[in-house]
Amino acid sequence: MAELDIVVDRTSEIPLHQQISDAHRAAIASGQLRPGARVENEIDLAARLGLSRPTVRRAMEDLVHSGLVTRRRGSGTVVAPSQVRRQLRLTSLFDDLEAEGRRPTTSVLEFSIAVGSPETTETLGLPPKAGVLTIRRLRFAGGEPLAILTNELPADIAPDYSALGASGLYASLRDKGITIAGATQRIGARVATHAEAQLLGEKAGAPLLTLDRVAYSDSGRIVEHGSHVYRASLYSFDMSIRQ
Amino acid sequence: MAELDIVVDRTSEIPLHQQISDAHRAAIASGQLRPGARVENEIDLAARLGLSRPTVRRAMEDLVHSGLVTRRRGSGTVVAPSQVRRQLRLTSLFDDLEAEGRRPTTSVLEFSIAVGSPETTETLGLPPKAGVLTIRRLRFAGGEPLAILTNELPADIAPDYSALGASGLYASLRDKGITIAGATQRIGARVATHAEAQLLGEKAGAPLLTLDRVAYSDSGRIVEHGSHVYRASLYSFDMSIRQ
DNA sequence: CAGTGGTCTAGACCACTTA
DNA sequence: AAGTGGTCTAGACCACTGA
């Protein structure tokens, strides 16, 4: 069993359990902990680091939740197979573009505040005829058009146009003290309209991945509705699930 | 603040924390706890039920993780907005089919054990030339063809053909003592080939949602590789995310 | 049998929100 | 200032696995 070289810093603002899980994440990412390797058990790790077992345990639960390790009562904790991760990641074209150092860029097609349609105000949980900011952006990766992003937000929390360009939508909201607590989303597919195809440099009838998302803040308020379309030839969604 | 009528059963096999989170799930689903409603705080709930705070806390963390509630330090726990859930669910055609009572059915197109291709054995983490079971099925909902499901499994854990038909793939594996601990998956889109279109009752060039999944057991062994295509006109993936 | 994770207790102190 | 969730401790008993 590998003993990871973990140094816990009790003066840090980072919770102890997160320091432990971060150290394991790094060790798995770097290959120091290989797939199938046993992870040190909770009791020993707690004793070695001078922490309580529940604290170490919480770190392990984080890792299980991320799909990085699996646990079995009586048997122990093992690093999850990496083929599972690598296999799928290898063919992600967008990741390839990013790995080549071609950063994604964005151009704003529309930025307008107007009275929201009945559908929009209902989706956003606003009273009828409330003001709504609509943003349409074209996202590029490696010089190639990749996606058309449409967002609708309540006008009273609308970020500045300049802030949007500088730091992205979610970062702009965070600067205004609004943090996203969660979202519900739906992934689907359809073929491109003529207008979409033209913007994206595809032929009409090309397959598109669609993402519809409604995000809410920790106070339970609906903060944003996004309707995005991605070129299926360049983009896919990767995710790990557990249980 | 609503006091939920929860009865904890200490003799039950269901963990106490799960009994608490289940009760809240039910109350939210039934509308007894409405979106925006305050949820009873941890301390009071623990005292009222005669449980410790960490036990109650674990139940709340479950709910946060499922996206059903949001929490803020100093402020409390509130039920997440239901528009977020309902809005998206309303237009899910497959859910509509299911809600109409038309159960999904499945017909098996192929069920064969053979020496695996190099790609397949590598994906499954098997030695070269190991035996691999390939299953291809056509899934219907409401009498309509919905998806083509292709699965590859190591031959030594292959379920019986009869077990597969009776209870589905994952249930068959569970009966053999194999539980799925997690998976990595990728969702993409492409257009249907002629053969796929014919099976699915679509025109060639119709958009398809694709799902590629590699699943592993709690012992860290790769158990299954699935490559599925869904008619985008009838199917989408819904998910809730947090943080 | 020893080892391991799963569950649970009864507290403690702190950071943040709201009034 | 009072209320709330976030973090942490130092134990306990149990269920399951594997040699």
Short mmCIF file of C-alpha atoms (C1' of nucleotides) in Angstrom, two decimals:
data_model
loop_
_atom_site.label_atom_id
_atom_site.label_comp_id
_atom_site.label_asym_id
_atom_site.label_seq_id
_atom_site.Cartn_x
_atom_site.Cartn_y
_atom_site.Cartn_z
CA MET A 1 0.00 0.00 0.00
CA ALA A 2 1.39 3.37 -1.04
CA GLU A 3 1.80 5.98 1.68
CA LEU A 4 1.16 9.32 0.07
CA ASP A 5 3.35 12.18 1.17
CA ILE A 6 0.64 14.50 2.44
CA VAL A 7 1.30 17.62 4.48
CA VAL A 8 -1.78 19.07 6.15
CA ASP A 9 -1.77 22.76 6.90
CA ARG A 10 -4.07 23.62 9.78
CA THR A 11 -3.63 27.35 9.22
CA SER A 12 -4.86 27.11 5.61
CA GLU A 13 -8.32 28.27 4.63
CA ILE A 14 -8.74 25.06 2.68
CA PRO A 15 -10.65 22.50 4.79
CA LEU A 16 -8.56 19.58 6.00
CA HIS A 17 -10.71 17.02 4.18
CA GLN A 18 -10.21 18.87 0.92
CA GLN A 19 -6.45 19.01 1.42
CA ILE A 20 -6.50 15.23 1.71
CA SER A 21 -8.70 14.62 -1.33
CA ASP A 22 -6.74 17.14 -3.40
CA ALA A 23 -3.51 15.32 -2.57
CA HIS A 24 -5.05 12.04 -3.74
CA ARG A 25 -6.41 13.66 -6.90
CA ALA A 26 -2.95 14.94 -7.73
CA ALA A 27 -1.36 11.57 -7.04
CA ILE A 28 -3.86 9.82 -9.30
CA ALA A 29 -3.50 12.42 -12.04
CA SER A 30 0.29 12.24 -11.95
CA GLY A 31 0.33 8.45 -12.05
CA GLN A 32 1.86 8.12 -8.61
CA LEU A 33 -1.29 6.22 -7.66
CA ARG A 34 -2.02 3.88 -10.55
CA PRO A 35 -5.35 2.25 -11.43
CA GLY A 36 -5.99 -0.77 -9.27
CA ALA A 37 -3.62 0.45 -6.55
CA ARG A 38 -4.78 0.17 -2.96
CA VAL A 39 -5.36 3.47 -1.20
CA GLU A 40 -4.24 3.71 2.42
CA ASN A 41 -7.10 2.84 4.75
CA GLU A 42 -8.95 5.46 6.76
CA ILE A 43 -7.71 4.50 10.20
CA ASP A 44 -4.03 4.44 9.32
CA LEU A 45 -4.24 7.62 7.29
CA ALA A 46 -6.02 9.44 10.10
CA ALA A 47 -3.42 8.31 12.63
CA ARG A 48 -0.53 9.17 10.33
CA LEU A 49 -1.81 12.68 9.63
CA GLY A 50 -2.99 13.32 13.17
CA LEU A 51 -6.60 13.78 12.08
CA SER A 52 -9.85 12.16 13.10
CA ARG A 53 -11.32 9.37 11.06
CA PRO A 54 -14.46 11.27 9.98
CA THR A 55 -12.27 13.96 8.46
CA VAL A 56 -10.28 11.45 6.44
CA ARG A 57 -13.49 9.65 5.61
CA ARG A 58 -15.04 12.75 4.15
CA ALA A 59 -12.05 13.12 1.82
CA MET A 60 -12.51 9.54 0.63
CA GLU A 61 -16.21 10.09 -0.01
CA ASP A 62 -15.28 13.02 -2.22
CA LEU A 63 -13.04 10.77 -4.29
CA VAL A 64 -15.71 8.10 -4.60
CA HIS A 65 -18.15 10.72 -5.73
CA SER A 66 -15.77 11.92 -8.41
CA GLY A 67 -15.41 8.38 -9.67
CA LEU A 68 -11.69 8.28 -8.95
CA VAL A 69 -11.77 5.38 -6.47
CA THR A 70 -14.09 2.55 -5.50
CA ARG A 71 -14.58 1.17 -2.01
CA ARG A 72 -15.80 -2.11 -0.64
CA ARG A 73 -16.46 -2.91 2.94
CA GLY A 74 -13.97 -5.43 4.19
CA SER A 75 -11.87 -5.14 1.09
CA GLY A 76 -10.60 -1.60 0.87
CA THR A 77 -10.27 1.37 -1.42
CA VAL A 78 -8.83 1.07 -4.92
CA VAL A 79 -8.08 3.58 -7.66
CA ALA A 80 -10.64 3.23 -10.46
CA PRO A 81 -9.47 1.92 -13.83
CA SER A 82 -7.97 4.70 -15.91
CA GLN A 83 -8.94 3.19 -19.24
CA VAL A 84 -12.38 4.29 -18.27
CA ARG A 85 -11.15 7.85 -18.23
CA ARG A 86 -8.48 7.81 -20.89
CA GLN A 87 -10.33 5.75 -23.43
CA LEU A 88 -13.09 8.25 -23.78
CA ARG A 89 -11.00 11.35 -23.44
CA LEU A 90 -8.64 10.43 -26.23
CA THR A 91 -11.12 11.10 -28.97
CA SER A 92 -12.61 14.31 -27.63
CA LEU A 93 -11.94 16.72 -30.43
CA PHE A 94 -12.52 19.79 -28.36
CA ASP A 95 -10.04 18.62 -25.76
CA ASP A 96 -7.58 18.05 -28.58
CA LEU A 97 -8.07 21.60 -29.74
CA GLU A 98 -7.53 22.88 -26.23
CA ALA A 99 -4.53 20.66 -25.65
CA GLU A 100 -2.93 22.15 -28.74
CA GLY A 101 -2.95 25.46 -26.90
CA ARG A 102 -5.63 27.03 -29.07
CA ARG A 103 -7.67 28.87 -26.51
CA PRO A 104 -11.41 29.25 -26.92
CA THR A 105 -12.54 32.76 -27.88
CA THR A 106 -16.00 34.28 -28.00
CA SER A 107 -17.70 36.98 -30.05
CA VAL A 108 -20.94 38.59 -28.91
CA LEU A 109 -23.71 38.51 -31.52
CA GLU A 110 -26.43 40.12 -29.42
CA PHE A 111 -26.69 41.86 -26.05
CA SER A 112 -30.12 43.35 -25.49
CA ILE A 113 -32.49 44.11 -22.63
CA ALA A 114 -36.21 43.98 -23.41
CA VAL A 115 -39.54 42.93 -21.94
CA GLY A 116 -39.45 39.17 -21.68
CA SER A 117 -41.78 36.91 -23.58
CA PRO A 118 -44.32 34.97 -21.47
CA GLU A 119 -42.30 31.77 -21.92
CA THR A 120 -39.08 33.44 -20.86
CA THR A 121 -40.44 35.15 -17.76
CA GLU A 122 -42.06 31.91 -16.66
CA THR A 123 -38.85 29.94 -17.16
CA LEU A 124 -36.93 32.52 -15.15
CA GLY A 125 -39.58 32.69 -12.43
CA LEU A 126 -40.20 36.40 -13.07
CA PRO A 127 -43.46 38.36 -13.13
CA PRO A 128 -44.94 38.88 -16.61
CA LYS A 129 -43.37 41.68 -18.65
CA ALA A 130 -40.26 41.78 -16.45
CA GLY A 131 -37.06 42.91 -18.10
CA VAL A 132 -34.84 40.19 -19.53
CA LEU A 133 -31.29 40.34 -20.84
CA THR A 134 -30.65 38.19 -23.89
CA ILE A 135 -27.10 37.34 -24.88
CA ARG A 136 -26.11 35.45 -28.01
CA ARG A 137 -22.50 34.52 -28.49
CA LEU A 138 -20.47 32.58 -31.00
CA ARG A 139 -17.75 30.47 -29.45
CA PHE A 140 -14.58 29.53 -31.31
CA ALA A 141 -11.88 27.01 -30.52
CA GLY A 142 -8.69 26.96 -32.48
CA GLY A 143 -10.13 29.52 -34.89
CA GLU A 144 -13.04 27.19 -35.71
CA PRO A 145 -16.61 28.13 -34.81
CA LEU A 146 -17.76 25.62 -32.22
CA ALA A 147 -21.06 26.66 -30.66
CA ILE A 148 -23.83 29.24 -30.53
CA LEU A 149 -24.61 30.17 -26.92
CA THR A 150 -27.89 31.87 -26.05
CA ASN A 151 -28.51 33.05 -22.48
CA GLU A 152 -31.42 34.79 -20.82
CA LEU A 153 -31.11 36.49 -17.41
CA PRO A 154 -33.32 38.67 -15.23
CA ALA A 155 -32.44 42.26 -16.14
CA ASP A 156 -31.84 43.27 -12.51
CA ILE A 157 -28.82 41.02 -12.23
CA ALA A 158 -27.55 41.66 -15.75
CA PRO A 159 -23.77 41.97 -15.95
CA ASP A 160 -22.13 44.78 -17.89
CA TYR A 161 -21.27 44.19 -21.48
CA SER A 162 -17.64 44.95 -20.70
CA ALA A 163 -17.54 42.56 -17.72
CA LEU A 164 -18.98 39.81 -19.90
CA GLY A 165 -16.27 40.18 -22.51
CA ALA A 166 -13.49 40.27 -19.96
CA SER A 167 -14.35 37.32 -17.77
CA GLY A 168 -17.24 35.23 -19.08
CA LEU A 169 -20.83 35.02 -17.90
CA TYR A 170 -20.57 33.01 -14.71
CA ALA A 171 -17.50 34.92 -13.54
CA SER A 172 -19.36 38.19 -14.13
CA LEU A 173 -22.23 36.98 -11.97
CA ARG A 174 -19.86 35.87 -9.24
CA ASP A 175 -18.33 39.35 -9.20
CA LYS A 176 -21.81 40.69 -8.53
CA GLY A 177 -22.09 38.38 -5.51
CA ILE A 178 -24.25 35.78 -7.22
CA THR A 179 -23.02 32.22 -7.00
CA ILE A 180 -24.60 29.38 -8.93
CA ALA A 181 -25.72 26.63 -6.57
CA GLY A 182 -27.01 24.16 -9.12
CA ALA A 183 -28.79 23.61 -12.39
CA THR A 184 -30.97 21.22 -14.30
CA GLN A 185 -30.05 20.52 -17.86
CA ARG A 186 -31.10 18.52 -20.86
CA ILE A 187 -28.87 17.29 -23.64
CA GLY A 188 -30.42 16.51 -27.00
CA ALA A 189 -29.66 16.62 -30.70
CA ARG A 190 -31.14 18.05 -33.87
CA VAL A 191 -29.99 19.18 -37.29
CA ALA A 192 -28.78 22.71 -38.01
CA THR A 193 -30.99 25.33 -39.59
CA HIS A 194 -29.61 27.30 -42.51
CA ALA A 195 -28.81 30.28 -40.28
CA GLU A 196 -27.06 28.11 -37.69
CA ALA A 197 -25.13 26.23 -40.33
CA GLN A 198 -23.88 29.49 -41.80
CA LEU A 199 -22.69 30.80 -38.43
CA LEU A 200 -20.99 27.53 -37.56
CA GLY A 201 -19.41 26.84 -40.94
CA GLU A 202 -21.39 23.65 -41.41
CA LYS A 203 -23.79 22.51 -44.09
CA ALA A 204 -27.51 22.73 -43.43
CA GLY A 205 -28.62 19.43 -41.97
CA ALA A 206 -25.40 18.93 -40.00
CA PRO A 207 -25.97 17.31 -36.59
CA LEU A 208 -25.90 19.59 -33.55
CA LEU A 209 -25.73 18.77 -29.85
CA THR A 210 -28.17 20.89 -27.85
CA LEU A 211 -27.85 21.86 -24.20
CA ASP A 212 -30.69 23.50 -22.32
CA ARG A 213 -29.88 24.61 -18.82
CA VAL A 214 -31.69 26.42 -16.01
CA ALA A 215 -29.36 27.56 -13.22
CA TYR A 216 -30.32 28.76 -9.74
CA SER A 217 -28.45 30.50 -6.96
CA ASP A 218 -28.02 29.29 -3.40
CA SER A 219 -30.93 31.49 -2.37
CA GLY A 220 -33.11 29.41 -4.68
CA ARG A 221 -33.60 32.12 -7.27
CA ILE A 222 -33.44 31.27 -10.98
CA VAL A 223 -30.44 33.10 -12.35
CA GLU A 224 -30.03 32.05 -15.94
CA HIS A 225 -31.51 30.07 -18.79
CA GLY A 226 -29.09 28.87 -21.45
CA SER A 227 -29.90 27.32 -24.83
CA HIS A 228 -26.74 26.21 -26.53
CA VAL A 229 -25.98 24.33 -29.73
CA TYR A 230 -22.64 22.67 -30.46
CA ARG A 231 -21.25 21.25 -33.68
CA ALA A 232 -21.48 17.50 -33.06
CA SER A 233 -18.46 16.96 -35.29
CA LEU A 234 -16.29 18.91 -32.83
CA TYR A 235 -17.89 18.50 -29.43
CA SER A 236 -19.19 15.95 -26.98
CA PHE A 237 -20.04 15.87 -23.28
CA ASP A 238 -17.92 13.71 -21.00
CA MET A 239 -19.07 12.81 -17.51
CA SER A 240 -18.39 10.30 -14.79
CA ILE A 241 -21.22 8.81 -12.81
CA ARG A 242 -21.30 6.59 -9.79
CA GLN A 243 -23.61 3.99 -8.34
CA MET B 1 -40.99 26.35 8.86
CA ALA B 2 -42.74 23.09 8.06
CA GLU B 3 -42.23 20.21 10.47
CA LEU B 4 -42.25 17.07 8.44
CA ASP B 5 -43.96 14.06 9.93
CA ILE B 6 -41.02 11.67 9.95
CA VAL B 7 -40.96 8.37 11.76
CA VAL B 8 -37.53 6.82 12.08
CA ASP B 9 -37.33 3.07 12.41
CA ARG B 10 -34.18 1.97 14.20
CA THR B 11 -34.85 -1.68 13.48
CA SER B 12 -34.99 -1.08 9.72
CA GLU B 13 -32.12 -2.08 7.45
CA ILE B 14 -32.35 1.32 5.80
CA PRO B 15 -29.78 3.69 7.35
CA LEU B 16 -31.24 6.44 9.50
CA HIS B 17 -29.83 9.20 7.30
CA GLN B 18 -31.49 7.67 4.26
CA GLN B 19 -34.82 7.42 6.04
CA ILE B 20 -34.61 11.15 6.67
CA SER B 21 -33.61 12.09 3.12
CA ASP B 22 -36.22 9.76 1.64
CA ALA B 23 -38.92 11.42 3.73
CA HIS B 24 -37.84 14.81 2.42
CA ARG B 25 -37.72 13.56 -1.16
CA ALA B 26 -41.26 12.28 -0.82
CA ALA B 27 -42.45 15.55 0.70
CA ILE B 28 -40.88 17.55 -2.12
CA ALA B 29 -42.23 15.23 -4.79
CA SER B 30 -45.75 15.33 -3.34
CA GLY B 31 -45.75 19.10 -3.04
CA GLN B 32 -45.96 19.08 0.74
CA LEU B 33 -42.64 20.92 0.69
CA ARG B 34 -42.94 23.55 -2.01
CA PRO B 35 -40.13 25.31 -3.85
CA GLY B 36 -38.70 28.11 -1.76
CA ALA B 37 -39.96 26.61 1.47
CA ARG B 38 -37.61 26.54 4.41
CA VAL B 39 -36.51 23.12 5.52
CA GLU B 40 -36.25 22.50 9.26
CA ASN B 41 -32.74 23.19 10.50
CA GLU B 42 -30.34 20.42 11.44
CA ILE B 43 -30.26 21.02 15.17
CA ASP B 44 -34.01 21.11 15.67
CA LEU B 45 -34.60 18.16 13.39
CA ALA B 46 -31.98 16.09 15.20
CA ALA B 47 -33.49 16.93 18.58
CA ARG B 48 -37.02 16.24 17.39
CA LEU B 49 -36.14 12.84 15.93
CA GLY B 50 -33.80 11.87 18.76
CA LEU B 51 -30.82 11.59 16.42
CA SER B 52 -27.39 13.15 16.38
CA ARG B 53 -26.68 16.15 14.24
CA PRO B 54 -24.15 14.43 11.93
CA THR B 55 -26.80 11.85 11.03
CA VAL B 56 -29.32 14.51 10.09
CA ARG B 57 -26.59 16.44 8.35
CA ARG B 58 -25.71 13.53 6.14
CA ALA B 59 -29.33 13.34 5.00
CA MET B 60 -29.27 17.03 4.08
CA GLU B 61 -26.04 16.62 2.13
CA ASP B 62 -27.75 13.89 0.12
CA LEU B 63 -30.54 16.29 -0.79
CA VAL B 64 -28.11 19.03 -1.77
CA HIS B 65 -26.27 16.58 -3.94
CA SER B 66 -29.47 15.61 -5.71
CA GLY B 67 -30.20 19.24 -6.41
CA LEU B 68 -33.42 19.20 -4.40
CA VAL B 69 -32.41 21.83 -1.84
CA THR B 70 -29.86 24.59 -1.48
CA ARG B 71 -28.13 25.63 1.72
CA ARG B 72 -26.47 28.81 2.89
CA ARG B 73 -24.55 29.27 6.04
CA GLY B 74 -26.38 31.62 8.33
CA SER B 75 -29.44 31.58 6.18
CA GLY B 76 -30.78 28.06 6.10
CA THR B 77 -31.95 25.31 3.80
CA VAL B 78 -34.60 25.91 1.11
CA VAL B 79 -36.27 23.68 -1.45
CA ALA B 80 -34.85 24.35 -4.93
CA PRO B 81 -37.14 25.95 -7.52
CA SER B 82 -39.31 23.36 -9.19
CA GLN B 83 -39.55 25.22 -12.46
CA VAL B 84 -36.03 24.06 -12.88
CA ARG B 85 -37.23 20.50 -12.78
CA ARG B 86 -40.67 20.78 -14.33
CA GLN B 87 -39.82 23.16 -17.13
CA LEU B 88 -37.38 20.79 -18.69
CA ARG B 89 -39.32 17.66 -18.01
CA LEU B 90 -42.45 18.87 -19.72
CA THR B 91 -41.09 18.47 -23.20
CA SER B 92 -39.34 15.14 -22.74
CA LEU B 93 -41.03 12.99 -25.31
CA PHE B 94 -39.81 9.74 -23.89
CA ASP B 95 -41.16 10.64 -20.47
CA ASP B 96 -44.45 11.43 -22.15
CA LEU B 97 -44.52 8.01 -23.73
CA GLU B 98 -43.75 6.41 -20.40
CA ALA B 99 -46.30 8.50 -18.57
CA GLU B 100 -48.92 7.28 -21.00
CA GLY B 101 -48.30 3.82 -19.61
CA ARG B 102 -46.62 2.50 -22.72
CA ARG B 103 -43.83 0.47 -21.25
CA PRO B 104 -40.52 0.16 -23.03
CA THR B 105 -39.87 -3.21 -24.65
CA THR B 106 -36.73 -4.67 -26.16
CA SER B 107 -35.93 -7.11 -28.94
CA VAL B 108 -32.53 -8.78 -29.19
CA LEU B 109 -30.86 -8.40 -32.60
CA GLU B 110 -27.61 -10.18 -31.78
CA PHE B 111 -26.22 -12.23 -28.90
CA SER B 112 -22.82 -13.71 -29.74
CA ILE B 113 -19.62 -14.73 -28.00
CA ALA B 114 -16.42 -14.48 -30.04
CA VAL B 115 -12.77 -13.56 -29.75
CA GLY B 116 -12.67 -9.82 -29.10
CA SER B 117 -11.11 -7.34 -31.48
CA PRO B 118 -7.94 -5.61 -30.23
CA GLU B 119 -9.92 -2.40 -29.62
CA THR B 120 -12.59 -4.21 -27.64
CA THR B 121 -10.25 -6.19 -25.42
CA GLU B 122 -8.27 -3.05 -24.67
CA THR B 123 -11.40 -1.09 -23.80
CA LEU B 124 -12.54 -3.89 -21.48
CA GLY B 125 -9.11 -4.28 -19.92
CA LEU B 126 -8.82 -7.91 -21.10
CA PRO B 127 -5.85 -9.83 -22.50
CA PRO B 128 -5.72 -9.97 -26.33
CA LYS B 129 -7.98 -12.58 -27.94
CA ALA B 130 -10.10 -12.93 -24.79
CA GLY B 131 -13.72 -13.93 -25.30
CA VAL B 132 -16.23 -11.11 -25.57
CA LEU B 133 -20.02 -11.19 -25.55
CA THR B 134 -21.65 -8.74 -27.94
CA ILE B 135 -25.31 -7.84 -27.50
CA ARG B 136 -27.30 -5.68 -29.87
CA ARG B 137 -30.83 -4.77 -28.96
CA LEU B 138 -33.57 -2.60 -30.38
CA ARG B 139 -35.51 -0.70 -27.75
CA PHE B 140 -39.13 0.36 -28.26
CA ALA B 141 -41.30 2.76 -26.33
CA GLY B 142 -44.97 2.98 -27.00
CA GLY B 143 -44.56 0.69 -30.01
CA GLU B 144 -42.07 3.12 -31.57
CA PRO B 145 -38.43 2.13 -32.11
CA LEU B 146 -36.39 4.37 -29.86
CA ALA B 147 -32.77 3.24 -29.71
CA ILE B 148 -30.18 0.71 -30.80
CA LEU B 149 -28.19 -0.56 -27.82
CA THR B 150 -24.85 -2.29 -28.35
CA ASN B 151 -23.03 -3.81 -25.37
CA GLU B 152 -19.76 -5.65 -25.02
CA LEU B 153 -18.88 -7.69 -21.92
CA PRO B 154 -16.09 -10.04 -20.88
CA ALA B 155 -17.31 -13.54 -21.76
CA ASP B 156 -16.61 -14.90 -18.27
CA ILE B 157 -19.28 -12.74 -16.72
CA ALA B 158 -21.73 -13.04 -19.60
CA PRO B 159 -25.35 -13.38 -18.46
CA ASP B 160 -27.64 -16.00 -19.96
CA TYR B 161 -29.73 -15.07 -22.93
CA SER B 162 -32.85 -15.94 -20.99
CA ALA B 163 -31.82 -13.85 -17.95
CA LEU B 164 -31.18 -10.89 -20.21
CA GLY B 165 -34.65 -11.02 -21.72
CA ALA B 166 -36.34 -11.42 -18.36
CA SER B 167 -34.68 -8.68 -16.35
CA GLY B 168 -32.40 -6.43 -18.39
CA LEU B 169 -28.62 -6.31 -18.56
CA TYR B 170 -27.68 -4.62 -15.30
CA ALA B 171 -30.17 -6.66 -13.31
CA SER B 172 -28.72 -9.85 -14.84
CA LEU B 173 -25.25 -8.81 -13.73
CA ARG B 174 -26.47 -8.03 -10.25
CA ASP B 175 -27.96 -11.50 -10.01
CA LYS B 176 -24.49 -12.86 -10.75
CA GLY B 177 -23.11 -10.86 -7.80
CA ILE B 178 -21.64 -8.07 -9.92
CA THR B 179 -22.63 -4.56 -8.93
CA ILE B 180 -21.77 -1.52 -11.01
CA ALA B 181 -19.82 1.00 -8.94
CA GLY B 182 -19.46 3.72 -11.54
CA ALA B 183 -18.94 4.61 -15.15
CA THR B 184 -17.56 7.21 -17.47
CA GLN B 185 -19.65 8.23 -20.40
CA ARG B 186 -19.70 10.55 -23.35
CA ILE B 187 -22.74 12.00 -25.04
CA GLY B 188 -22.50 13.13 -28.64
CA ALA B 189 -24.53 13.37 -31.82
CA ARG B 190 -24.32 12.29 -35.44
CA VAL B 191 -26.63 11.48 -38.30
CA ALA B 192 -28.10 8.03 -38.88
CA THR B 193 -26.64 5.61 -41.41
CA HIS B 194 -29.04 3.92 -43.81
CA ALA B 195 -29.05 0.73 -41.75
CA GLU B 196 -29.70 2.59 -38.51
CA ALA B 197 -32.41 4.70 -40.09
CA GLN B 198 -34.16 1.59 -41.33
CA LEU B 199 -34.10 -0.08 -37.91
CA LEU B 200 -35.32 3.06 -36.18
CA GLY B 201 -37.95 4.06 -38.67
CA GLU B 202 -36.22 7.32 -39.50
CA LYS B 203 -34.91 8.75 -42.73
CA ALA B 204 -31.21 8.52 -43.48
CA GLY B 205 -29.58 11.67 -42.18
CA ALA B 206 -31.88 11.92 -39.17
CA PRO B 207 -30.10 13.20 -36.04
CA LEU B 208 -29.12 10.63 -33.41
CA LEU B 209 -27.94 11.07 -29.84
CA THR B 210 -24.99 8.82 -29.06
CA LEU B 211 -24.01 7.48 -25.64
CA ASP B 212 -20.71 5.71 -25.06
CA ARG B 213 -20.25 4.25 -21.61
CA VAL B 214 -17.61 2.20 -19.83
CA ALA B 215 -18.80 0.77 -16.51
CA TYR B 216 -16.70 -0.76 -13.75
CA SER B 217 -17.50 -2.79 -10.65
CA ASP B 218 -16.60 -1.94 -7.08
CA SER B 219 -13.55 -4.18 -7.38
CA GLY B 220 -12.30 -1.87 -10.11
CA ARG B 221 -12.84 -4.31 -12.95
CA ILE B 222 -14.30 -3.09 -16.26
CA VAL B 223 -17.62 -4.82 -16.63
CA GLU B 224 -19.26 -3.42 -19.72
CA HIS B 225 -18.84 -1.16 -22.71
CA GLY B 226 -22.03 0.27 -24.20
CA SER B 227 -22.44 2.15 -27.49
CA HIS B 228 -25.98 3.37 -27.83
CA VAL B 229 -27.78 5.54 -30.36
CA TYR B 230 -31.14 7.21 -29.68
CA ARG B 231 -33.56 8.93 -32.04
CA ALA B 232 -33.04 12.59 -31.17
CA SER B 233 -36.64 13.30 -32.12
CA LEU B 234 -37.82 11.08 -29.26
CA TYR B 235 -35.13 11.17 -26.63
CA SER B 236 -32.97 13.48 -24.57
CA PHE B 237 -30.86 13.21 -21.42
CA ASP B 238 -31.98 15.10 -18.33
CA MET B 239 -29.65 15.68 -15.43
CA SER B 240 -29.28 17.89 -12.41
CA ILE B 241 -25.92 19.26 -11.43
CA ARG B 242 -24.76 21.18 -8.41
CA GLN B 243 -22.06 23.66 -7.57
"C1'" DC C 1 -9.73 -14.50 12.41
"C1'" DA C 2 -8.02 -9.66 11.42
"C1'" DG C 3 -8.83 -5.88 8.42
"C1'" DT C 4 -11.84 -2.68 6.28
"C1'" DG C 5 -15.48 0.39 5.33
"C1'" DG C 6 -20.60 1.82 6.94
"C1'" DT C 7 -23.09 3.92 10.43
"C1'" DC C 8 -23.85 6.58 14.51
"C1'" DT C 9 -23.12 9.46 18.80
"C1'" DA C 10 -22.42 13.80 21.61
"C1'" DG C 11 -20.38 17.08 21.75
"C1'" DA C 12 -17.07 21.54 20.15
"C1'" DC C 13 -15.73 25.87 17.73
"C1'" DC C 14 -16.11 28.78 13.78
"C1'" DA C 15 -17.99 31.73 9.70
"C1'" DC C 16 -21.62 33.70 7.76
"C1'" DT C 17 -26.41 35.82 7.44
"C1'" DT C 18 -30.08 38.43 9.13
"C1'" DA C 19 -32.25 41.54 11.96
"C1'" DA D 1 -27.05 39.17 18.96
"C1'" DA D 2 -29.25 35.09 17.51
"C1'" DG D 3 -29.66 31.60 14.15
"C1'" DT D 4 -27.68 28.61 10.78
"C1'" DG D 5 -24.67 25.72 8.31
"C1'" DG D 6 -19.33 24.23 7.86
"C1'" DT D 7 -15.80 21.83 10.01
"C1'" DC D 8 -13.73 18.78 13.27
"C1'" DT D 9 -12.93 15.51 17.24
"C1'" DA D 10 -12.69 10.93 19.69
"C1'" DG D 11 -14.64 7.60 20.25
"C1'" DA D 12 -18.33 3.23 19.43
"C1'" DC D 13 -20.51 -0.88 17.23
"C1'" DC D 14 -21.58 -3.40 13.12
"C1'" DA D 15 -21.31 -5.92 8.39
"C1'" DC D 16 -18.66 -7.61 5.09
"C1'" DT D 17 -14.27 -9.52 2.93
"C1'" DG D 18 -10.45 -12.38 2.63
"C1'" DA D 19 -6.79 -15.38 4.30
#
